[in-house]
CSV table of C-alpha atoms in Angstrom, one decimal:
chain,number,residue,atom,x,y,z
M,1,MET,CA,75.6,4.2,-5.2
M,2,LYS,CA,72.7,5.6,-7.0
M,3,LYS,CA,70.5,2.7,-6.0
M,4,TYR,CA,71.5,3.1,-2.4
M,5,LEU,CA,70.6,6.8,-2.5
M,6,ILE,CA,67.1,6.1,-4.0
M,7,LEU,CA,66.4,3.4,-1.4
M,8,SER,CA,67.5,5.7,1.4
M,9,LEU,CA,65.0,8.3,0.3
M,10,ILE,CA,62.3,5.7,0.1
M,11,LEU,CA,63.1,4.6,3.7
M,12,PHE,CA,63.1,8.2,4.8
M,13,PHE,CA,59.6,9.0,3.5
M,14,ALA,CA,58.3,5.6,4.8
M,15,CYS,CA,59.5,6.6,8.3
M,16,SER,CA,57.7,9.9,8.1
M,17,GLU,CA,54.3,8.3,7.9
M,18,THR,CA,52.4,8.8,11.2
M,19,ARG,CA,49.6,6.4,10.7
M,20,ALA,CA,51.4,3.4,9.3
M,21,THR,CA,49.7,0.2,10.3
M,22,ILE,CA,51.3,-3.0,11.6
M,23,GLU,CA,50.7,-4.6,8.3
M,24,GLU,CA,52.5,-1.7,6.5
M,25,GLN,CA,55.4,-2.0,9.0
M,26,SER,CA,55.8,-5.7,8.2
M,27,ILE,CA,56.6,-5.0,4.6
M,28,PRO,CA,60.4,-5.5,4.3
M,29,PRO,CA,62.4,-2.6,2.8
M,30,THR,CA,63.5,-5.1,0.1
M,31,SER,CA,60.1,-4.8,-1.5
M,32,THR,CA,61.6,-2.3,-3.9
M,33,VAL,CA,62.2,-4.1,-7.2
M,34,ILE,CA,66.0,-4.8,-7.7
M,35,GLU,CA,67.0,-6.7,-10.8
M,36,ASN,CA,70.3,-8.1,-9.5
M,37,SER,CA,70.0,-10.7,-6.7
M,38,THR,CA,73.5,-9.9,-5.4
M,39,THR,CA,72.4,-6.2,-5.0
M,40,THR,CA,69.2,-7.3,-3.1
M,41,SER,CA,71.3,-9.1,-0.6
M,42,THR,CA,73.5,-6.0,-0.1
M,43,VAL,CA,70.4,-3.7,0.3
M,44,LYS,CA,68.9,-6.1,3.0
M,45,ASP,CA,72.2,-5.9,4.9
M,46,GLU,CA,72.1,-2.1,4.7
M,47,SER,CA,68.5,-2.0,6.0
M,48,GLU,CA,69.4,-4.3,8.9
M,49,LEU,CA,72.4,-2.2,9.7
M,50,MET,CA,70.2,1.0,9.8
M,51,SER,CA,67.9,-0.6,12.3
M,52,GLU,CA,70.7,-2.0,14.3
M,53,ASN,CA,72.4,1.4,14.5
M,54,PHE,CA,69.2,3.1,15.5
M,55,HIS,CA,68.5,0.6,18.3
M,56,ASN,CA,72.1,1.0,19.6
M,57,TRP,CA,71.6,4.8,19.6
M,58,TRP,CA,68.2,4.4,21.3
M,59,LYS,CA,69.6,2.2,24.1
M,60,ALA,CA,72.6,4.5,24.6
M,61,TYR,CA,70.9,7.9,24.5
M,62,LYS,CA,67.1,7.4,25.1
M,63,LEU,CA,66.4,4.2,27.0
M,64,LYS,CA,66.0,4.9,30.7
M,65,GLU,CA,67.1,2.7,33.5
M,66,ASN,CA,64.8,-0.3,33.8
M,67,THR,CA,62.4,-0.3,36.8
M,68,LYS,CA,60.7,-3.5,37.7
M,69,GLN,CA,57.4,-4.1,39.3
M,70,THR,CA,57.2,-5.8,42.7
M,71,SER,CA,55.6,-9.3,42.8
M,72,GLU,CA,52.4,-7.8,44.2
M,73,GLU,CA,52.2,-5.1,41.6
M,74,SER,CA,52.7,-7.7,38.9
M,75,ASP,CA,50.0,-10.0,40.3
M,76,VAL,CA,47.5,-7.1,40.6
M,77,THR,CA,48.3,-5.9,37.1
M,78,GLN,CA,47.9,-9.4,35.6
M,79,GLU,CA,44.6,-10.0,37.4
M,80,ILE,CA,43.1,-6.7,36.3
M,81,ILE,CA,44.4,-6.9,32.7
M,82,SER,CA,42.8,-10.4,32.4
M,83,GLN,CA,39.5,-9.0,33.6
M,84,PHE,CA,39.2,-5.7,31.8
M,85,VAL,CA,41.7,-5.3,29.0
M,86,ILE,CA,42.0,-8.6,27.2
M,87,ASP,CA,39.3,-8.7,24.5
M,88,SER,CA,38.0,-12.2,23.9
M,89,ARG,CA,35.1,-11.3,21.8
M,90,ASP,CA,34.5,-12.6,18.3
M,91,THR,CA,35.4,-9.5,16.4
M,92,GLU,CA,34.0,-10.8,13.2
M,93,SER,CA,30.5,-10.8,14.6
M,94,ASP,CA,31.1,-7.7,16.7
M,95,PRO,CA,33.6,-5.7,14.7
M,96,ASN,CA,33.3,-2.4,16.6
M,97,TYR,CA,36.6,-0.6,16.5
M,98,PHE,CA,36.5,0.5,20.1
M,99,TYR,CA,36.5,-1.6,23.2
M,100,PRO,CA,33.1,-2.1,24.8
M,101,PHE,CA,32.1,0.5,27.4
M,102,ASP,CA,29.8,-1.4,29.7
M,103,ASP,CA,31.2,-2.1,33.1
M,104,ASN,CA,34.8,-1.7,32.0
M,105,PRO,CA,36.9,0.9,33.8
M,106,PHE,CA,39.6,0.7,31.2
M,107,SER,CA,37.4,1.4,28.3
M,108,THR,CA,37.8,5.2,28.7
M,109,VAL,CA,40.7,6.8,30.5
M,110,VAL,CA,42.0,10.3,31.2
M,111,VAL,CA,45.6,11.4,30.7
M,112,TYR,CA,47.1,14.7,32.0
M,113,LEU,CA,50.1,15.8,30.0
M,114,GLN,CA,51.5,17.7,33.0
M,115,PRO,CA,50.0,15.8,36.0
M,116,GLY,CA,49.8,17.6,39.3
M,117,THR,CA,49.4,21.1,37.9
M,118,GLU,CA,46.3,23.0,38.9
M,119,PHE,CA,44.9,24.0,35.5
M,120,GLU,CA,46.3,21.4,33.2
M,121,GLU,CA,43.6,20.2,30.8
M,122,PHE,CA,43.1,16.5,30.2
M,123,ILE,CA,42.7,14.4,27.1
M,124,VAL,CA,40.4,11.4,26.8
M,125,CYS,CA,41.6,8.1,25.4
M,126,THR,CA,39.4,5.1,24.3
M,127,LYS,CA,40.5,1.5,24.2
M,128,GLN,CA,41.0,-0.1,20.8
M,129,ILE,CA,40.2,-3.6,19.8
M,130,GLY,CA,43.3,-3.9,17.6
M,131,ALA,CA,46.5,-1.9,17.1
M,132,SER,CA,47.4,0.9,14.7
M,133,GLY,CA,51.1,0.8,14.7
M,134,LEU,CA,54.2,0.4,16.8
M,135,ALA,CA,56.1,2.8,19.0
M,136,VAL,CA,59.6,2.8,20.4
M,137,ALA,CA,59.4,3.7,24.1
M,138,ASP,CA,62.1,5.4,26.2
M,139,GLU,CA,62.0,2.5,28.8
M,140,ASN,CA,61.2,-1.2,28.8
M,141,HIS,CA,57.6,-2.0,29.3
M,142,PRO,CA,57.3,-4.1,32.5
M,143,LEU,CA,54.9,-6.6,30.8
M,144,GLN,CA,57.3,-7.3,27.9
M,145,ARG,CA,60.4,-8.3,29.9
M,146,SER,CA,60.7,-11.5,27.9
M,147,ASN,CA,60.5,-9.9,24.5
M,148,ASN,CA,63.6,-9.3,22.4
M,149,LEU,CA,62.8,-5.6,22.2
M,150,PRO,CA,60.8,-4.9,25.4
M,151,TYR,CA,60.7,-1.2,24.6
M,152,VAL,CA,58.8,-1.6,21.3
M,153,ILE,CA,55.1,-1.6,22.0
M,154,SER,CA,51.8,-1.6,20.0
M,155,SER,CA,49.1,1.0,20.3
M,156,SER,CA,46.2,0.3,22.7
M,157,TYR,CA,44.1,3.5,23.0
M,158,VAL,CA,43.1,6.3,20.6
M,159,CYS,CA,43.1,9.8,22.1
M,160,ASP,CA,41.3,13.0,21.3
M,161,ASP,CA,44.5,15.0,20.8
M,162,GLU,CA,46.4,15.8,17.7
M,163,GLU,CA,49.9,15.4,19.2
M,164,VAL,CA,49.2,12.7,21.8
M,165,ASP,CA,47.1,10.6,19.4
M,166,PHE,CA,47.7,7.2,21.0
M,167,LEU,CA,48.5,5.4,24.2
M,168,TRP,CA,50.8,2.4,23.9
M,169,GLY,CA,51.1,-1.0,25.5
M,170,MET,CA,49.0,-2.4,28.3
M,171,PRO,CA,48.4,-0.4,31.5
M,172,PHE,CA,50.4,-1.5,34.6
M,173,LEU,CA,50.5,-0.8,38.3
M,174,GLN,CA,53.7,0.6,39.9
M,175,ASP,CA,54.4,2.7,43.0
M,176,GLY,CA,50.7,3.0,43.8
M,177,GLN,CA,49.8,4.4,40.4
M,178,TRP,CA,48.4,3.2,37.1
M,179,TRP,CA,50.8,3.9,34.1
M,180,ILE,CA,50.8,3.6,30.4
M,181,PHE,CA,52.9,5.0,27.5
M,182,ARG,CA,51.8,8.0,25.5
M,183,THR,CA,52.9,9.5,22.2
M,184,ILE,CA,55.9,11.8,22.2
M,185,PRO,CA,55.1,14.8,20.0
M,186,ARG,CA,56.8,14.8,16.6
M,187,SER,CA,58.6,18.0,17.5
M,188,GLU,CA,60.5,16.2,20.2
M,189,ARG,CA,61.6,13.2,18.1
M,190,ILE,CA,65.1,14.3,17.4
M,191,ILE,CA,68.2,12.4,16.6
M,192,THR,CA,71.2,14.6,17.3
M,193,ASP,CA,73.9,14.7,14.6
M,194,ASN,CA,76.8,12.3,14.9
M,195,GLU,CA,75.1,10.4,17.8
M,196,CYS,CA,73.6,7.6,15.6
M,197,VAL,CA,76.1,5.8,13.4
M,198,ASP,CA,75.4,6.2,9.7
M,199,PRO,CA,73.3,4.6,8.2
M,200,CYS,CA,70.7,5.2,10.9
M,201,GLY,CA,66.9,4.8,10.5
M,202,TYR,CA,63.7,3.2,11.8
M,203,THR,CA,60.3,2.2,10.7
M,204,TYR,CA,58.3,2.8,13.9
M,205,THR,CA,55.4,5.2,13.5
M,206,HIS,CA,55.8,6.8,16.9
M,207,TRP,CA,58.0,7.4,19.9
M,208,ALA,CA,56.5,7.0,23.4
M,209,THR,CA,57.1,7.9,27.0
M,210,ARG,CA,55.5,6.8,30.3
M,211,THR,CA,52.5,8.8,31.7
M,212,LYS,CA,50.0,8.4,34.6
M,213,PHE,CA,46.4,7.7,33.7
M,214,GLN,CA,43.2,7.2,35.6
M,215,PRO,CA,40.4,4.8,34.8
M,216,ILE,CA,37.0,6.3,35.1
M,217,ARG,CA,34.7,4.9,37.8
M,218,GLY,CA,31.7,6.8,36.6
M,219,VAL,CA,28.7,7.3,38.7
M,220,PHE,CA,27.1,4.9,41.2
M,221,GLY,CA,23.8,4.9,43.0
M,222,ASP,CA,22.6,4.6,46.5
M,223,ASP,CA,22.8,1.1,47.9
M,224,ASN,CA,19.8,1.7,50.1
M,225,GLY,CA,21.3,0.6,53.4
M,226,GLU,CA,23.5,-2.1,51.9
M,227,GLN,CA,27.3,-1.9,52.3
M,228,ILE,CA,28.9,-0.1,49.4
M,229,THR,CA,30.8,-2.9,47.8
M,230,PHE,CA,34.0,-1.1,47.1
M,231,LEU,CA,34.3,0.5,50.6
M,232,PRO,CA,35.7,-1.4,53.6
M,233,ASP,CA,33.2,-3.1,55.8
M,234,PHE,CA,32.8,-1.1,59.0
M,235,SER,CA,30.1,-3.2,60.6
M,236,ASP,CA,32.2,-4.0,63.6
M,237,LYS,CA,32.5,-0.3,64.5
M,238,TYR,CA,28.9,0.6,64.9
M,239,GLU,CA,25.4,-0.6,65.8
M,240,ASN,CA,22.3,-0.2,63.7
M,241,LYS,CA,19.7,1.6,65.7
M,242,THR,CA,15.9,1.8,65.1
M,243,TYR,CA,13.8,4.9,65.7
M,244,GLU,CA,10.4,3.8,67.0
M,245,ILE,CA,7.3,5.9,66.4
M,246,ASP,CA,3.7,4.9,66.7
M,247,TYR,CA,1.4,6.7,64.3
M,248,GLU,CA,-1.1,4.7,62.2
M,249,TYR,CA,-1.3,7.0,59.1
M,250,VAL,CA,2.4,7.1,58.3
M,251,ASP,CA,4.7,4.1,57.8
M,252,PHE,CA,7.9,5.1,59.5
M,253,THR,CA,11.0,2.9,58.9
M,254,ILE,CA,14.0,4.8,60.3
M,255,PHE,CA,17.5,3.6,61.0
M,256,TYR,CA,20.7,5.3,62.1
M,257,PRO,CA,24.2,4.2,63.2
M,258,ARG,CA,25.8,4.5,66.6
M,259,ILE,CA,29.6,4.0,66.8
M,260,ASN,CA,30.7,1.6,69.5
M,261,PHE,CA,34.4,2.6,70.2
M,262,ASN,CA,34.1,6.1,71.5
M,263,GLU,CA,31.1,6.9,73.8
M,264,THR,CA,31.7,10.6,73.8
M,265,CYS,CA,31.5,10.9,70.1
M,266,ALA,CA,28.7,8.3,69.9
M,267,ASP,CA,26.6,10.5,72.2
M,268,VAL,CA,27.3,13.6,70.1
M,269,MET,CA,26.5,11.8,66.8
M,270,GLU,CA,23.3,10.3,68.2
M,271,GLN,CA,22.0,13.5,69.6
M,272,ASP,CA,22.7,15.2,66.3
M,273,ILE,CA,20.9,12.7,64.1
M,274,LEU,CA,18.0,12.3,66.6
M,275,SER,CA,17.4,16.1,66.4
M,276,VAL,CA,17.1,15.8,62.6
M,277,ILE,CA,14.8,12.7,62.8
M,278,ASP,CA,12.5,14.3,65.4
M,279,ALA,CA,12.1,17.4,63.3
M,280,ASN,CA,11.2,15.5,60.2
M,281,VAL,CA,8.9,13.0,61.9
M,282,THR,CA,7.0,15.9,63.6
M,283,GLU,CA,6.7,17.8,60.3
M,284,ARG,CA,5.3,14.7,58.6
M,285,ILE,CA,2.8,14.0,61.3
M,286,ASP,CA,1.6,17.6,61.3
M,287,THR,CA,1.2,17.5,57.5
M,288,VAL,CA,-0.9,14.3,57.6
M,289,ASP,CA,-3.0,15.6,60.5
M,290,THR,CA,-3.7,18.8,58.6
M,291,TYR,CA,-4.6,16.7,55.5
M,292,ARG,CA,-7.0,14.5,57.5
M,293,GLU,CA,-8.6,17.6,59.2
M,294,SER,CA,-9.4,19.2,55.8
M,295,TYR,CA,-13.0,19.9,55.1
M,296,ASP,CA,-12.4,19.5,51.4
M,297,LEU,CA,-12.0,15.8,51.6
M,298,SER,CA,-14.5,13.0,52.3
M,299,ASP,CA,-14.1,10.6,55.1
M,300,GLU,CA,-13.4,7.9,52.6
M,301,GLU,CA,-10.6,9.9,51.0
M,302,LYS,CA,-9.1,10.7,54.4
M,303,GLU,CA,-9.1,7.0,55.4
M,304,GLY,CA,-7.6,6.0,52.0
M,305,GLY,CA,-4.7,8.3,52.3
M,306,TRP,CA,-1.3,6.9,53.3
M,307,ASP,CA,2.2,8.1,53.6
M,308,TRP,CA,5.7,6.7,54.4
M,309,LEU,CA,8.9,8.2,55.6
M,310,ASN,CA,12.1,6.1,55.6
M,311,LEU,CA,15.6,6.9,56.6
M,312,SER,CA,18.6,4.7,55.5
M,313,TYR,CA,22.3,5.4,55.5
M,314,ASP,CA,25.6,4.4,54.0
M,315,ILE,CA,28.7,4.3,56.2
M,316,ILE,CA,31.4,6.0,54.1
M,317,GLU,CA,34.2,6.1,56.6
M,318,ILE,CA,34.9,5.2,60.3
M,319,ASN,CA,38.4,5.5,61.8
M,320,ASP,CA,39.9,7.0,64.9
M,321,ASP,CA,39.8,10.5,63.5
M,322,LEU,CA,36.8,10.7,61.2
M,323,VAL,CA,33.2,9.4,61.0
M,324,SER,CA,31.4,10.1,57.7
M,325,VAL,CA,27.8,9.0,57.0
M,326,MET,CA,25.5,9.6,54.0
M,327,TYR,CA,21.8,9.5,54.9
M,328,ARG,CA,18.8,9.2,52.6
M,329,TRP,CA,15.3,10.2,53.3
M,330,ASN,CA,12.7,8.4,51.1
M,331,SER,CA,9.2,9.6,51.4
M,332,TYR,CA,5.8,9.4,49.7
M,333,SER,CA,2.7,11.4,50.2
M,334,PHE,CA,-0.8,10.3,49.2
M,335,GLY,CA,-1.6,11.4,45.6
M,336,ALA,CA,2.0,12.1,44.6
M,337,ALA,CA,3.3,10.8,41.2
M,338,HIS,CA,6.3,9.1,42.8
M,339,PRO,CA,8.4,8.9,46.0
M,340,GLN,CA,10.9,11.6,46.7
M,341,ASP,CA,14.5,11.2,48.0
M,342,TRP,CA,16.6,13.7,49.9
M,343,TYR,CA,20.2,13.1,50.8
M,344,PHE,CA,22.2,14.7,53.7
M,345,SER,CA,25.6,13.9,55.2
M,346,ARG,CA,27.0,14.0,58.7
M,347,ASN,CA,30.8,14.2,59.2
M,348,TYR,CA,32.5,14.3,62.5
M,349,ILE,CA,36.2,14.8,63.5
M,350,ILE,CA,37.3,13.0,66.7
M,351,ASP,CA,40.0,14.8,68.6
M,352,LEU,CA,41.5,12.6,71.3
M,353,ASP,CA,44.3,13.9,73.6
M,354,GLU,CA,45.4,13.9,77.2
M,355,ASN,CA,42.5,16.2,78.1
M,356,GLY,CA,39.9,13.8,76.8
M,357,THR,CA,37.8,13.4,73.7
M,358,GLU,CA,36.2,16.2,71.6
M,359,CYS,CA,33.8,15.3,68.9
M,360,PHE,CA,32.5,18.0,66.5
M,361,LYS,CA,30.6,18.2,63.3
M,362,VAL,CA,32.6,19.4,60.3
M,363,ASP,CA,31.5,20.9,57.0
M,364,ILE,CA,33.7,19.1,54.4
M,365,GLN,CA,32.8,21.7,51.8
M,366,GLN,CA,34.2,24.5,54.0
M,367,GLU,CA,37.2,22.4,55.0
M,368,MET,CA,38.2,22.1,51.4
M,369,GLY,CA,38.3,25.9,51.1
M,370,GLY,CA,37.1,27.8,48.1
M,371,THR,CA,35.4,31.0,47.1
M,372,TYR,CA,32.0,31.9,48.7
M,373,ASP,CA,29.3,32.6,46.2
M,374,TYR,CA,25.9,33.8,47.5
M,375,GLU,CA,24.0,31.7,44.9
M,376,ARG,CA,26.1,28.6,44.9
M,377,GLY,CA,27.5,28.5,48.4
M,378,VAL,CA,31.2,27.6,48.9
M,379,ASP,CA,32.8,26.8,45.6
M,380,PHE,CA,35.9,24.7,44.9
M,381,SER,CA,38.9,24.8,42.7
M,382,PRO,CA,38.4,24.1,39.0
M,383,LYS,CA,40.2,20.8,39.4
M,384,ILE,CA,37.5,19.3,41.6
M,385,TYR,CA,34.8,20.2,39.1
M,386,GLU,CA,37.0,18.8,36.4
M,387,PHE,CA,37.0,15.4,38.2
M,388,ILE,CA,33.3,15.6,38.7
M,389,TYR,CA,32.8,16.2,35.0
M,390,GLN,CA,35.0,13.2,34.2
M,391,GLN,CA,33.1,10.8,36.5
M,392,LEU,CA,29.7,12.0,35.3
M,393,CYS,CA,30.4,12.3,31.6
M,394,LEU,CA,33.2,9.9,30.7
M,395,GLY,CA,31.8,6.8,32.5
M,396,ASN,CA,30.1,3.9,30.9
M,397,ASP,CA,26.7,5.5,30.3
M,398,ASN,CA,25.4,9.0,30.9
M,399,ASN,CA,22.4,11.1,29.9
M,400,TYR,CA,23.3,14.3,31.7
M,401,PHE,CA,22.7,17.6,30.0
M,402,GLY,CA,26.0,19.3,29.2
M,403,CYS,CA,28.2,16.2,28.9
M,404,GLU,CA,28.4,16.5,25.2
M,405,ASP,CA,30.1,19.9,25.4
M,406,ARG,CA,33.4,20.4,27.0
M,407,GLY,CA,33.5,24.1,26.1
M,408,TRP,CA,33.0,27.0,28.4
M,409,VAL,CA,29.8,28.9,29.0
M,410,ASP,CA,30.5,32.5,27.8
M,411,SER,CA,28.4,34.5,30.2
M,412,PRO,CA,29.3,38.2,30.7
M,413,ASP,CA,27.2,38.6,33.8
M,414,ARG,CA,29.6,36.3,35.8
M,415,GLU,CA,32.4,38.5,36.8
M,416,ASN,CA,34.8,36.0,38.4
M,417,ASP,CA,34.3,33.0,36.1
M,418,GLU,CA,38.0,32.2,36.1
M,419,LYS,CA,37.6,31.0,39.7
M,420,TYR,CA,35.0,28.4,38.8
M,421,LEU,CA,34.6,25.4,36.6
M,422,TYR,CA,30.9,26.1,36.5
M,423,LYS,CA,31.7,27.5,33.1
M,424,LEU,CA,31.3,23.9,31.9
M,425,HIS,CA,27.8,23.6,30.5
M,426,LEU,CA,27.2,20.6,32.8
M,427,PHE,CA,27.3,22.8,35.9
M,428,GLU,CA,25.2,25.8,34.6
M,429,ASP,CA,22.1,24.8,36.7
M,430,LEU,CA,23.8,22.9,39.5
M,431,THR,CA,22.0,23.4,42.8
M,432,ASN,CA,23.8,24.1,46.0
M,433,GLU,CA,22.3,21.2,47.9
M,434,VAL,CA,25.1,18.8,46.9
M,435,GLN,CA,26.2,16.6,49.8
M,436,PHE,CA,29.7,15.5,50.7
M,437,ALA,CA,31.2,12.6,52.7
M,438,PHE,CA,34.7,11.4,53.0
M,439,SER,CA,36.2,7.9,52.5
M,440,ARG,CA,39.8,6.7,52.6
M,441,LEU,CA,39.3,6.3,48.9
M,442,GLY,CA,38.4,9.9,48.3
M,443,LEU,CA,35.8,12.6,48.4
M,444,MET,CA,32.2,11.3,47.9
M,445,ILE,CA,29.9,13.8,46.2
M,446,GLN,CA,26.1,13.0,46.3
M,447,PHE,CA,23.8,14.9,44.0
M,448,GLN,CA,20.1,15.3,44.7
M,449,ASN,CA,17.4,14.2,42.3
M,450,TYR,CA,17.0,16.9,39.6
M,451,SER,CA,20.3,18.4,40.6
M,452,ILE,CA,21.9,17.1,37.4
M,453,GLY,CA,19.7,15.5,34.8
M,454,SER,CA,16.1,14.4,35.2
M,455,TYR,CA,14.3,12.4,37.9
M,456,ALA,CA,14.8,9.3,35.7
M,457,ASP,CA,18.6,9.8,35.8
M,458,GLY,CA,18.4,9.4,39.6
M,459,ALA,CA,20.7,11.0,42.1
M,460,PRO,CA,24.3,10.1,41.0
M,461,ARG,CA,27.3,9.7,43.3
M,462,VAL,CA,30.9,10.2,42.3
M,463,ILE,CA,34.2,9.8,44.2
M,464,ILE,CA,37.2,12.0,43.6
M,465,PRO,CA,40.2,9.8,44.3
M,466,ASN,CA,42.2,10.5,47.4
M,467,SER,CA,45.4,10.4,45.3
M,468,ASN,CA,44.4,13.9,44.2
M,469,ASN,CA,44.7,15.2,47.7
M,470,PHE,CA,46.4,18.5,46.6
M,471,ILE,CA,42.8,19.9,46.4
M,472,TYR,CA,42.9,19.9,50.2
M,473,ASN,CA,46.3,21.6,50.4
M,474,ASN,CA,45.6,23.8,53.4
M,475,ASN,CA,46.1,23.8,57.1
M,476,PHE,CA,42.6,22.7,58.0
M,477,ARG,CA,42.2,19.7,60.2
M,478,LEU,CA,40.7,17.6,57.4
M,479,SER,CA,43.8,18.0,55.2
M,480,TRP,CA,45.9,16.3,57.9
M,481,ILE,CA,43.4,13.5,58.4
M,482,ILE,CA,43.4,12.8,54.7
M,483,LYS,CA,47.2,12.4,54.8
M,484,ASP,CA,46.9,10.0,57.7
M,485,MET,CA,44.2,8.1,55.9
M,486,LYS,CA,46.7,7.1,53.2
M,487,CYS,CA,48.0,4.6,55.7
M,488,SER,CA,44.5,3.2,56.1
M,489,GLN,CA,44.1,2.8,52.3
M,490,ASN,CA,47.6,1.3,52.1
M,491,LEU,CA,46.4,-1.6,54.2
M,492,ASP,CA,43.6,-2.4,51.7
M,493,TYR,CA,44.0,-4.4,48.6
M,494,PRO,CA,44.5,-2.1,45.5
M,495,THR,CA,41.5,-1.6,43.3
M,496,VAL,CA,41.2,-0.6,39.7
M,497,TYR,CA,40.4,3.0,40.6
M,498,GLU,CA,42.3,3.5,43.8
M,499,PRO,CA,45.7,1.7,43.7
M,500,GLN,CA,47.7,1.8,47.0
M,501,PHE,CA,49.9,4.7,47.8
M,502,SER,CA,53.6,4.2,47.8
M,503,ARG,CA,54.7,3.7,51.4
M,504,SER,CA,57.6,6.0,50.8
M,505,GLU,CA,55.2,8.9,50.5
M,506,VAL,CA,54.0,8.8,54.1
M,507,ALA,CA,55.2,7.4,57.4
M,508,CYS,CA,52.8,4.8,58.7
M,509,ASN,CA,53.0,3.3,62.1
M,510,TYR,CA,52.6,-0.3,61.1
């Protein structure tokens, strides 16, 4: 009896270790030196009985009803896991503890402990190469259905949080969302008296429960007139038009789109963009003419001067309700150190009813609502800036000032700082010329050169996934179009960043 008591204490303290490794877990409880072989056999039986009783209790009181993936969800999960999560490197020659960052959306992920709330802070988790322990989960992992214990999973990510210190198991797609298991805080790991038959014990380092998580796309650049690879191809819905101008001292290369399925809106869009083009072309010609008429320059200098002005565009979205285009001016003036870019967007809502078609330009920034600030323009909810921060700073590679500090700027001269996420250092000097377009995948935010970072950093773009559409939770027209666009996204193949929405969430007419 005394030996049994000592061994029970040993098992108790072993179970309290939070950082036990897999190797440590593999050491059998019988490693305690016992002189009598008959006694050793008895102790082994007791240990197995403790584990058996624990698993019986877990299955009876903790294990949730098993939910299976659809065949499509399983296929998508397996394909993406094979591309981004399985690490086939030679870890002896490259023994880095963490999974490589480059071009891997699953290398760094974000987890919200209370997803869907407005001000819930996020934690950041980084993929491991190996595993640091085992957790017992409160439901079977869908990728371990064939295992003897499908609810026992190994660690996969290390997180920057004291309580939620690990993520467990491989990520998987289900109901239009990426899922994984996170650590259950120690204070919630309770075995109620008399529920688990004595003796009852376990050697797992953690308990785990399911949580949503989002891979980080990071920033992406302008495709300079080429189709953005992860957006649908809209080439059958518009024609590429050329703006012709004859002026020998400036090289003009100007293109714009004209939609081909609604003449009323096509005319409105074309008149709008032509007014912008005409103004910029006239200004450039006047500038060059003034330069050439200057008395301070020799004839040779005047003849040697040359400029260009180019306009390209990316089609972000075209559907029956919304057309969204991101334009890019690229210009160079003689003597300048480098060319300059300037981005602007045009977004149009198409309203078609029995009275005909109305097409009107819409300001996405205003449609999202927010608080007006005379210096910054219309501001957003903190959640939007939180997503911007994640894309800019948690992606594969970044050099943006402020990314290294997730703290708040403590500035007493800002009276209503609680309304802004500009308190993050990253947004201290953000200019108000940021441009917005909208895709079925989410809100596209285009920064100007120098808006964040240096000229060498370029003009980054980010997309706030459409799944976070609560940021448009108002009665403006755009919020209803976004809900309708769920159906458009649901027709597309799921991506790593934008899995399909569950069809139960919205009534789609198909």
